[in-house]
Short mmCIF file of C-alpha atoms in Angstrom, two decimals:
data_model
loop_
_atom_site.label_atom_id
_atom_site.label_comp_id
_atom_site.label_asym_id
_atom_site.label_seq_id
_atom_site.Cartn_x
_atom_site.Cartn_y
_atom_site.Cartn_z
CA UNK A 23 -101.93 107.57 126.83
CA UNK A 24 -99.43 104.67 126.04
CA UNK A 25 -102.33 102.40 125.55
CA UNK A 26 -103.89 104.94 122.87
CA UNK A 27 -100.65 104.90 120.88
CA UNK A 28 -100.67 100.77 121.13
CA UNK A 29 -103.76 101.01 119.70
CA UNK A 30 -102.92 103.33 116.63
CA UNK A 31 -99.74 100.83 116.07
CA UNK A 32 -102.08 97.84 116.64
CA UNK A 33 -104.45 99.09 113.44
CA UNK A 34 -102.44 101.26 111.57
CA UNK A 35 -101.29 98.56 109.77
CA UNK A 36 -104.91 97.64 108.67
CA UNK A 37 -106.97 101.17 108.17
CA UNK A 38 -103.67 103.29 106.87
CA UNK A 39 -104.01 101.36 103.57
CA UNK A 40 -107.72 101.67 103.61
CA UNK A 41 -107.49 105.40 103.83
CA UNK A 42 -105.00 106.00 100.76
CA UNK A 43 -107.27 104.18 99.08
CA UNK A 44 -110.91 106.20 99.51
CA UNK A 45 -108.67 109.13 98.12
CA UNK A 46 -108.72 111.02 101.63
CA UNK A 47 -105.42 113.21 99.73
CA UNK A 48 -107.68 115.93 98.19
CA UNK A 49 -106.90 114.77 94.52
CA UNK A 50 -103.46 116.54 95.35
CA UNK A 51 -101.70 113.45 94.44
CA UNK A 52 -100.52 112.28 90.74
CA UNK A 53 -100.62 109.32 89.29
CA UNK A 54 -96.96 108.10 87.35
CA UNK A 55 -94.71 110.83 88.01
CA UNK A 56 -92.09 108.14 87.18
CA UNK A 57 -93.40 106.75 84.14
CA UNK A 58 -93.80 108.47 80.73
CA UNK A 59 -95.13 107.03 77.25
CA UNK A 60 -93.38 107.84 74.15
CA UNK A 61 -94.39 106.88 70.55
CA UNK A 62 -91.81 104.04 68.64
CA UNK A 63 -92.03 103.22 65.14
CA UNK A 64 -91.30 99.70 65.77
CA UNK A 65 -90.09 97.27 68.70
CA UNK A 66 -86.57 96.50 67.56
CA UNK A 67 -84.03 97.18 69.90
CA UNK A 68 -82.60 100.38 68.75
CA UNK A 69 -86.14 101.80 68.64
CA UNK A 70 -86.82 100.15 72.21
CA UNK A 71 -83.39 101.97 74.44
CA UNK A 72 -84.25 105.26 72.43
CA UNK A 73 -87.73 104.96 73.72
CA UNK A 74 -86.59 104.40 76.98
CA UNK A 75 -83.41 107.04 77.08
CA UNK A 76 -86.66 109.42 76.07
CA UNK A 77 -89.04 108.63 78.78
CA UNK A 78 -86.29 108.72 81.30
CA UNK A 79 -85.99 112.30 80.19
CA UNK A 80 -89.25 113.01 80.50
CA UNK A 81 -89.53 111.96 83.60
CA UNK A 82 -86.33 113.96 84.90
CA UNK A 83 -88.61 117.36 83.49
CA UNK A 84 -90.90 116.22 85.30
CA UNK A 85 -89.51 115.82 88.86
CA UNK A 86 -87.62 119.00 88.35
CA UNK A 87 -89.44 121.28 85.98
CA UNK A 88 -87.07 122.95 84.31
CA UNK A 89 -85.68 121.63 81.14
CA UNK A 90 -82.21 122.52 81.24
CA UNK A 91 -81.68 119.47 84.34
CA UNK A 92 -82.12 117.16 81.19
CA UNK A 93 -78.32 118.85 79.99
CA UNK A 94 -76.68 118.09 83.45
CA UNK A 95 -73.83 116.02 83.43
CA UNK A 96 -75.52 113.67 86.22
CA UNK A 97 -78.80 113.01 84.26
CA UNK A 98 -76.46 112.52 80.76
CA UNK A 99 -74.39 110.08 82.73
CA UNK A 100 -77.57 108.23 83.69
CA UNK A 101 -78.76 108.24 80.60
CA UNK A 102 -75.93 105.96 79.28
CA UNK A 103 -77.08 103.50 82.36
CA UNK A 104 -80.63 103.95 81.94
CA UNK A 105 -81.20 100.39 82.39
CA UNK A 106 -80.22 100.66 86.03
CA UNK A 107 -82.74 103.34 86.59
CA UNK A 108 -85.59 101.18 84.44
CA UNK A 109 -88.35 99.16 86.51
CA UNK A 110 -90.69 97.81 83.38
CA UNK A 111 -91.58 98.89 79.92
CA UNK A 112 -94.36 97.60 77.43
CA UNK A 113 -96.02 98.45 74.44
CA UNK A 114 -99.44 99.89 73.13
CA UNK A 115 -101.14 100.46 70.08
CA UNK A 116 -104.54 102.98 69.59
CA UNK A 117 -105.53 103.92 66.22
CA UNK A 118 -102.03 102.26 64.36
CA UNK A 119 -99.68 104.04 66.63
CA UNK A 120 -97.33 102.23 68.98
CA UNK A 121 -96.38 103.91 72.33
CA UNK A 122 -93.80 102.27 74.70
CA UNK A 123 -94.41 102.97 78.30
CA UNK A 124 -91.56 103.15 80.77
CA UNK A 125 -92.12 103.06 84.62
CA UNK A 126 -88.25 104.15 86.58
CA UNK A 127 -87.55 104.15 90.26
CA UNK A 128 -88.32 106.62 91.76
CA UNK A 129 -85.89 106.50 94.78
CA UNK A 130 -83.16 106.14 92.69
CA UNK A 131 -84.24 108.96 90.78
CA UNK A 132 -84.91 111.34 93.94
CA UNK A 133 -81.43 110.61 94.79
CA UNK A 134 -79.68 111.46 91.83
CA UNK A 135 -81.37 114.48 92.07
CA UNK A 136 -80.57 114.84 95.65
CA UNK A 137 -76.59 113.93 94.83
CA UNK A 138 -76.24 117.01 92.51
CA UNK A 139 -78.53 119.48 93.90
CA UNK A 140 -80.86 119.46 91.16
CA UNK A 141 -84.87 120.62 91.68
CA UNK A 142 -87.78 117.92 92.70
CA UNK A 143 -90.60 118.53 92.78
CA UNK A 144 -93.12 115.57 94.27
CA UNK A 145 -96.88 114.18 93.17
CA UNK A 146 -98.67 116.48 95.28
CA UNK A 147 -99.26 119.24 92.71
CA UNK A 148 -101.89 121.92 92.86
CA UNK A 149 -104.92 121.09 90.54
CA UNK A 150 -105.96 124.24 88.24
CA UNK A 151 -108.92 125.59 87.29
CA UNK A 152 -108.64 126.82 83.46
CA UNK A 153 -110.79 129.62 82.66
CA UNK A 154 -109.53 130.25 79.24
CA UNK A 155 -111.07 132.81 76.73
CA UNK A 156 -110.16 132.54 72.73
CA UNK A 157 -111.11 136.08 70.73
CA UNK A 158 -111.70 134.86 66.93
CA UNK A 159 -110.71 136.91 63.86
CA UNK A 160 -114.26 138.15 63.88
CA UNK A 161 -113.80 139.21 67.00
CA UNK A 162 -116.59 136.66 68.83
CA UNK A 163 -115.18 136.31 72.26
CA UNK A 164 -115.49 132.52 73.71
CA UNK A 165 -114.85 130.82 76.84
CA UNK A 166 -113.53 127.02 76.24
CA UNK A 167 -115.09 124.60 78.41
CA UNK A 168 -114.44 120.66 79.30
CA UNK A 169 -116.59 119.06 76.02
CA UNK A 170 -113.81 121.29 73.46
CA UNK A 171 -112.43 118.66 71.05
CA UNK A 172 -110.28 121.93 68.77
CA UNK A 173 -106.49 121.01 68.64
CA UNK A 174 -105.51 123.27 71.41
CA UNK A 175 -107.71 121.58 73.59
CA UNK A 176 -106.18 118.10 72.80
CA UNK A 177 -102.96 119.51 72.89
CA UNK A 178 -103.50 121.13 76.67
CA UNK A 179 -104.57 117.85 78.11
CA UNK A 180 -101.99 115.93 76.24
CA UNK A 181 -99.19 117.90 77.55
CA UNK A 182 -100.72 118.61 80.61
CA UNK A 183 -100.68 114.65 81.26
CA UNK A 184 -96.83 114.60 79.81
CA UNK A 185 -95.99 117.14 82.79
CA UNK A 186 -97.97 115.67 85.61
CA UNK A 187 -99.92 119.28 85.91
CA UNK A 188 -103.45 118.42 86.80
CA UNK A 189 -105.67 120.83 85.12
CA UNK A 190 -109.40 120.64 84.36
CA UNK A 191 -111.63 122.82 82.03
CA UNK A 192 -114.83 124.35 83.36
CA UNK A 193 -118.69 122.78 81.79
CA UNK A 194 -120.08 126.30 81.23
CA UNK A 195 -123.13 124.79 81.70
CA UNK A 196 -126.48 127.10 82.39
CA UNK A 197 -124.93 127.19 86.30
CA UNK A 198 -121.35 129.21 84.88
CA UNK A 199 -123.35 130.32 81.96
CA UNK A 200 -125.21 132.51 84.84
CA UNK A 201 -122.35 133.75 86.95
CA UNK A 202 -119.66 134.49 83.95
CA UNK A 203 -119.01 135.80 80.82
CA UNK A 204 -116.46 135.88 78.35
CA UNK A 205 -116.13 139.44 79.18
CA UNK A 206 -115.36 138.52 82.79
CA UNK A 207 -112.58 136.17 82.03
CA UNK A 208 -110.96 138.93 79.00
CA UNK A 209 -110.68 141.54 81.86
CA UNK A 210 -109.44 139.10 84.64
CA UNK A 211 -112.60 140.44 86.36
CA UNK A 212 -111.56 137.67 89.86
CA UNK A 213 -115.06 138.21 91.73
CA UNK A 214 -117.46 136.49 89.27
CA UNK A 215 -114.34 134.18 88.15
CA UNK A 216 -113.70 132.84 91.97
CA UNK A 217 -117.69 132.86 92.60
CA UNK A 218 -118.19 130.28 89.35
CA UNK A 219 -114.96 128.24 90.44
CA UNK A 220 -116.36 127.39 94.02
CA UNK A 221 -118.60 124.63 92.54
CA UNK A 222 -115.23 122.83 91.24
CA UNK A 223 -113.22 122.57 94.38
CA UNK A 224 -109.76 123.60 92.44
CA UNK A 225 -106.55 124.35 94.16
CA UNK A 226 -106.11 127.76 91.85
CA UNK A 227 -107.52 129.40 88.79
CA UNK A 228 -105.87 129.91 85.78
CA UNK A 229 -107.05 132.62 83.58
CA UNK A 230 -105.94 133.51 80.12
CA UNK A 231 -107.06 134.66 76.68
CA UNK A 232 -106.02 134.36 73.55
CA UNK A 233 -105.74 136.58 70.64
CA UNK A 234 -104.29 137.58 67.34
CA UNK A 235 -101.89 140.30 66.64
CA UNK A 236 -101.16 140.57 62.69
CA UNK A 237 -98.39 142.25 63.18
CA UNK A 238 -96.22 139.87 64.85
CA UNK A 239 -94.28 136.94 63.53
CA UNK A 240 -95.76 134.55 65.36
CA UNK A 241 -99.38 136.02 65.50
CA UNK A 242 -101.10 133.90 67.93
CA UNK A 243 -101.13 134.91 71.50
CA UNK A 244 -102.11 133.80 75.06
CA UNK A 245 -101.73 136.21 77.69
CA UNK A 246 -101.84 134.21 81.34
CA UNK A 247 -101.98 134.79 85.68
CA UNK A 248 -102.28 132.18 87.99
CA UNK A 249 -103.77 132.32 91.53
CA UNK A 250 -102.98 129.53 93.87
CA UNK A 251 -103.58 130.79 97.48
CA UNK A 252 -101.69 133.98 97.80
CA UNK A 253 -99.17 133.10 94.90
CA UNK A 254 -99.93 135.01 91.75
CA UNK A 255 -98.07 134.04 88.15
CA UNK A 256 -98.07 135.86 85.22
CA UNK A 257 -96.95 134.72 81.22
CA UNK A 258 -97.00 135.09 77.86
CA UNK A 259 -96.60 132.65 74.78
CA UNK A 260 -96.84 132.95 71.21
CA UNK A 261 -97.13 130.64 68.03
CA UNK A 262 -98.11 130.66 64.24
CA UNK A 263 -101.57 129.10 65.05
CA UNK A 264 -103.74 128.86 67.70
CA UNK A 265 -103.54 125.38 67.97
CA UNK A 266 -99.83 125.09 68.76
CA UNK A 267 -100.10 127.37 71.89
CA UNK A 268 -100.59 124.63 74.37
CA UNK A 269 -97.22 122.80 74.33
CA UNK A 270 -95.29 126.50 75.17
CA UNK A 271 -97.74 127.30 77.68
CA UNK A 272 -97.43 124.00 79.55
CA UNK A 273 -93.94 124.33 79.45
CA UNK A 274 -93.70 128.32 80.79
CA UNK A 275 -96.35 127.23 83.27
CA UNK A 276 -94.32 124.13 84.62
CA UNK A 277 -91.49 126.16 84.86
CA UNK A 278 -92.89 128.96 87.00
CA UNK A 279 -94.78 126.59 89.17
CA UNK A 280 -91.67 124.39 90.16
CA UNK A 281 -89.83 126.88 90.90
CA UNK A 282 -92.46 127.31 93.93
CA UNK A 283 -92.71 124.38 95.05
CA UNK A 284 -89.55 122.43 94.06
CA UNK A 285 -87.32 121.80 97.16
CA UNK A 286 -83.42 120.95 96.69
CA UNK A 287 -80.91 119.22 98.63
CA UNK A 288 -77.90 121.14 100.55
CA UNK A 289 -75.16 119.81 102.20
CA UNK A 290 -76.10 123.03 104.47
CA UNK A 291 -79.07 121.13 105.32
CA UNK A 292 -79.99 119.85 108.45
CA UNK A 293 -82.77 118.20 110.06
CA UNK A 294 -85.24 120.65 112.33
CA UNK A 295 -88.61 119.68 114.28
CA UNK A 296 -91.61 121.43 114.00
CA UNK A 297 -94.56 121.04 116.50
CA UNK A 298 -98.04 122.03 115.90
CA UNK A 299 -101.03 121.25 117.72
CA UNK A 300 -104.39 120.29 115.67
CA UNK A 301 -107.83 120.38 116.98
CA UNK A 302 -110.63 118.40 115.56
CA UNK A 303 -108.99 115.24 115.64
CA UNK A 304 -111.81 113.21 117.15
CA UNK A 305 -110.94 109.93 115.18
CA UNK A 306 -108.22 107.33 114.95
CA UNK A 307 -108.94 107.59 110.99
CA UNK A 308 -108.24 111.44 111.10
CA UNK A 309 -104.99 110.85 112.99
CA UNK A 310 -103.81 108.42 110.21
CA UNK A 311 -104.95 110.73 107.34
CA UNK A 312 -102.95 113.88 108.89
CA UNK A 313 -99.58 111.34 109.44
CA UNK A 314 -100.13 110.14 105.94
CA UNK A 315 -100.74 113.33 104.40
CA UNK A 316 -97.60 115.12 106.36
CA UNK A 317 -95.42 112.28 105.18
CA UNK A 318 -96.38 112.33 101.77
CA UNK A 319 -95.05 115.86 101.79
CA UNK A 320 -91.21 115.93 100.20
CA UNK A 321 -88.99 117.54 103.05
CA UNK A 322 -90.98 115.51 105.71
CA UNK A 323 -88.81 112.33 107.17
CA UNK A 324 -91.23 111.43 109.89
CA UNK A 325 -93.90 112.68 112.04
CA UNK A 326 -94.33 111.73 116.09
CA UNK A 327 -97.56 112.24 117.79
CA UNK A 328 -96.77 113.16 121.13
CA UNK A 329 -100.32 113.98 123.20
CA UNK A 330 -103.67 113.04 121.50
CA UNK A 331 -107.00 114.34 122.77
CA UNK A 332 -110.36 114.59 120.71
CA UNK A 333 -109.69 118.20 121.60
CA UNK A 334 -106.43 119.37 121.40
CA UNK A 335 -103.41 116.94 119.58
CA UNK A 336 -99.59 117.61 119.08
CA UNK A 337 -97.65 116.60 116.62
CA UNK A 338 -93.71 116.82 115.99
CA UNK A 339 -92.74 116.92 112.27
CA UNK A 340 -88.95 116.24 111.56
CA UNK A 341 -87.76 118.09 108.26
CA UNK A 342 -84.64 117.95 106.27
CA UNK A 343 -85.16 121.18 103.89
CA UNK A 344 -87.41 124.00 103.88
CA UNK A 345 -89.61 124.66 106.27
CA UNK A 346 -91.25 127.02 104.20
CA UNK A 347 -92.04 123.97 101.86
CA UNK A 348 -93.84 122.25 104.01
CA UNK A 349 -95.92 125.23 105.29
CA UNK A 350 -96.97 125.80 101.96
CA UNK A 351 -97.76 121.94 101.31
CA UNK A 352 -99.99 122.20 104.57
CA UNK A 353 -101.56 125.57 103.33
CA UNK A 354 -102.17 124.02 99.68
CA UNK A 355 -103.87 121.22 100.77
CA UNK A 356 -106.37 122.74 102.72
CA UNK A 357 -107.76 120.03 105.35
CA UNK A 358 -105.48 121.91 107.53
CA UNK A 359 -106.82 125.33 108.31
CA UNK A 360 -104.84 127.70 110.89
CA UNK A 361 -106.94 128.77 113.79
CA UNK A 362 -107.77 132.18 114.16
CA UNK A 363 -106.09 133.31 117.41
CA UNK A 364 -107.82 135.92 118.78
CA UNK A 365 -105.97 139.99 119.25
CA UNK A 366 -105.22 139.61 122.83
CA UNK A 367 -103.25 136.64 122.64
CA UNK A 368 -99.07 136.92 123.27
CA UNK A 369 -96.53 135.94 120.88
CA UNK A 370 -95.13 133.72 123.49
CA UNK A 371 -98.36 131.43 123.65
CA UNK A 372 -98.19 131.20 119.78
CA UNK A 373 -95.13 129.80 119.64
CA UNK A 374 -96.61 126.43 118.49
CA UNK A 375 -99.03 127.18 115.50
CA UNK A 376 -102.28 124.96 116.12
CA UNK A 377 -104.50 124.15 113.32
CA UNK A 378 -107.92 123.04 113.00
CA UNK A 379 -108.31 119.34 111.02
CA UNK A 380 -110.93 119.77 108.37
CA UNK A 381 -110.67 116.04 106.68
CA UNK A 382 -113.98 115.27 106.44
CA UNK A 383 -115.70 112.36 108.02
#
């Protein structure tokens, strides 16, 4: 046994690196949580720290979600020592417009947040599926799919990218053409909707449609549910036009979904192991990809393996939070899959949850 674990510390060093890079994290994992890009009309200094005092904000919605931690006396005061905060910035220009682009720190951000009890929520972030149908004032009934250029569409991906929500659009080629119909996704109808979404590999499904109601100030509608394992959201946003649904949406929809899977500090907190025991482990690659992935997971502070067999391993996962977090980050990931025990087995030999690796190769 003690020459096994000499051997993981022996190569870790070498293959852990290799294995964050082939992307074993299920596309769970977003790129620049910490940076944000906001548009300047020049590069003089006053234009430069407002840029900056912006995309520190942006970043602070974010990590937390919810837009009233930008009003907290913490973040304000940070704001007047953004600089402190600030790792690089530089400038861009597409099409005549100049963007600045500001990268912060992230552990100095995680413990401001930490320090005053505000909301974080990390880079592993459920991918959706967006199954979104638009009724027209003739009453045509059409589902959007990934080659849309109309304004809602840009505006969807652009905020979308602004919140670190990974999203993607379906092709409705002649293979969802077959299995769906705009009817379907009206009428939330879930069995053809989940049967067409199994070819994309999505975390959840978003469904929603939008409409017009003449009667209302701000006519345009989008009616929305979310289903992310056994989670289910619901919303509704409204606008003048059609086109200037996306940035309320992404906003409601950020909100509701942090408030999941946020975690926040407590003084009340305390550190607490959990053990599990995971079969399937039959490689010294899948050992480094489940320590990798369990660390990567907010309320984790470090993860001891204390038996390892092809068949049967055990883990012990110290956590300083929820430990309903970090059951859900396991369940939402999916490459570890709870085994079925079977209806003559006693509480008392479940005490230790064991799970079945399903990593790949």
């Amino acid at each position: 046994m003690s020459r096994l674990l000499s051997r993981f510390a022996f190569i870790a060093s070498i293959t852990l690196l290799t294995m964050l890079y082939n992307g074993s994290a299920q596309a769970k994992l977003v790129d620049n949580l910490y940076s944000a890009e906001v548009e300047v009309a020049s590069q003089s200094n006053s234009h430069r720290q407002q840029a900056i005092r912006e995309a520190f904000e942006r970043v602070i919605l974010k990590v937390t979600g919810q837009p009233e931690s930008i009003e907290h006396e913490a973040v304000e005061r940070a704001l007047r020592s953004v600089s402190n905060y600030l790792i690089q910035y530089g400038y861009s220009e597409n099409q005549g417009q100049r963007t600045l682009t500001a990268t912060f720190d992230g552990t100095k951000v995680r413990s401001l947040l930490a320090e005053h009890q505000l909301p974080y929520w990390g880079s592993r972030r459920p991918e959706l599926l967006m199954w979104i149908v638009i009724e027209n004032e003739d009453g045509r009934r059409t589902i959007l799919d990934s080659s849309g250029q109309s304004v809602f569409q840009q505006q969807l991906n652009f905020f979308a990218r602004q919140l670190s929500l990974p999203i993607r659009m379906p092709l409705m080629d002649l293979t969802d053409s077959f299995t769906i119909s705009p009817t379907d996704v009206w009428a939330r109808f879930m069995q053809p909707i989940k049967e067409t979404s199994k070819r994309y590999g999505s975390d959840g499904l978003f469904v929603g449609k939008i409409m017009r109601n003449s009667d209302n100030e701000e006519p345009w509608v989008l009616d929305w549910s979310v289903e992310v394992g056994d989670r289910r959201l619901y919303g509704k946003v409204s606008s003048t036009s059609k086109d200037w649904l996306a940035e309320p949406l992404m906003q409601q929809l950020m909100a509701k979904l942090s408030s999941i899977y946020s975690v926040t500090a407590s003084d009340e907190s305390v550190s607490q192991t959990m053990a599990i025991k995971v079969e399937g482990l039959n490689k010294l690659q899948h050992v480094l990809a489940l320590e990798s992935f369990l660390k990567s997971i907010v309320s984790v502070q470090d993860v001891t393996l204390k038996h390892y067999s092809q068949e049967l391993s055990e883990f012990d996962i110290v956590i300083n939070g929820s430990l309903d977090h970090v059951i859900q980050s396991i369940n939402l990931d999916g490459r570890l899959k709870v085994r079925d025990m079977g209806p003559f087995v006693s509480m008392s030999e479940n005490q230790v949850q064991t799970y079945e690796w399903r990593g790949g190769n």
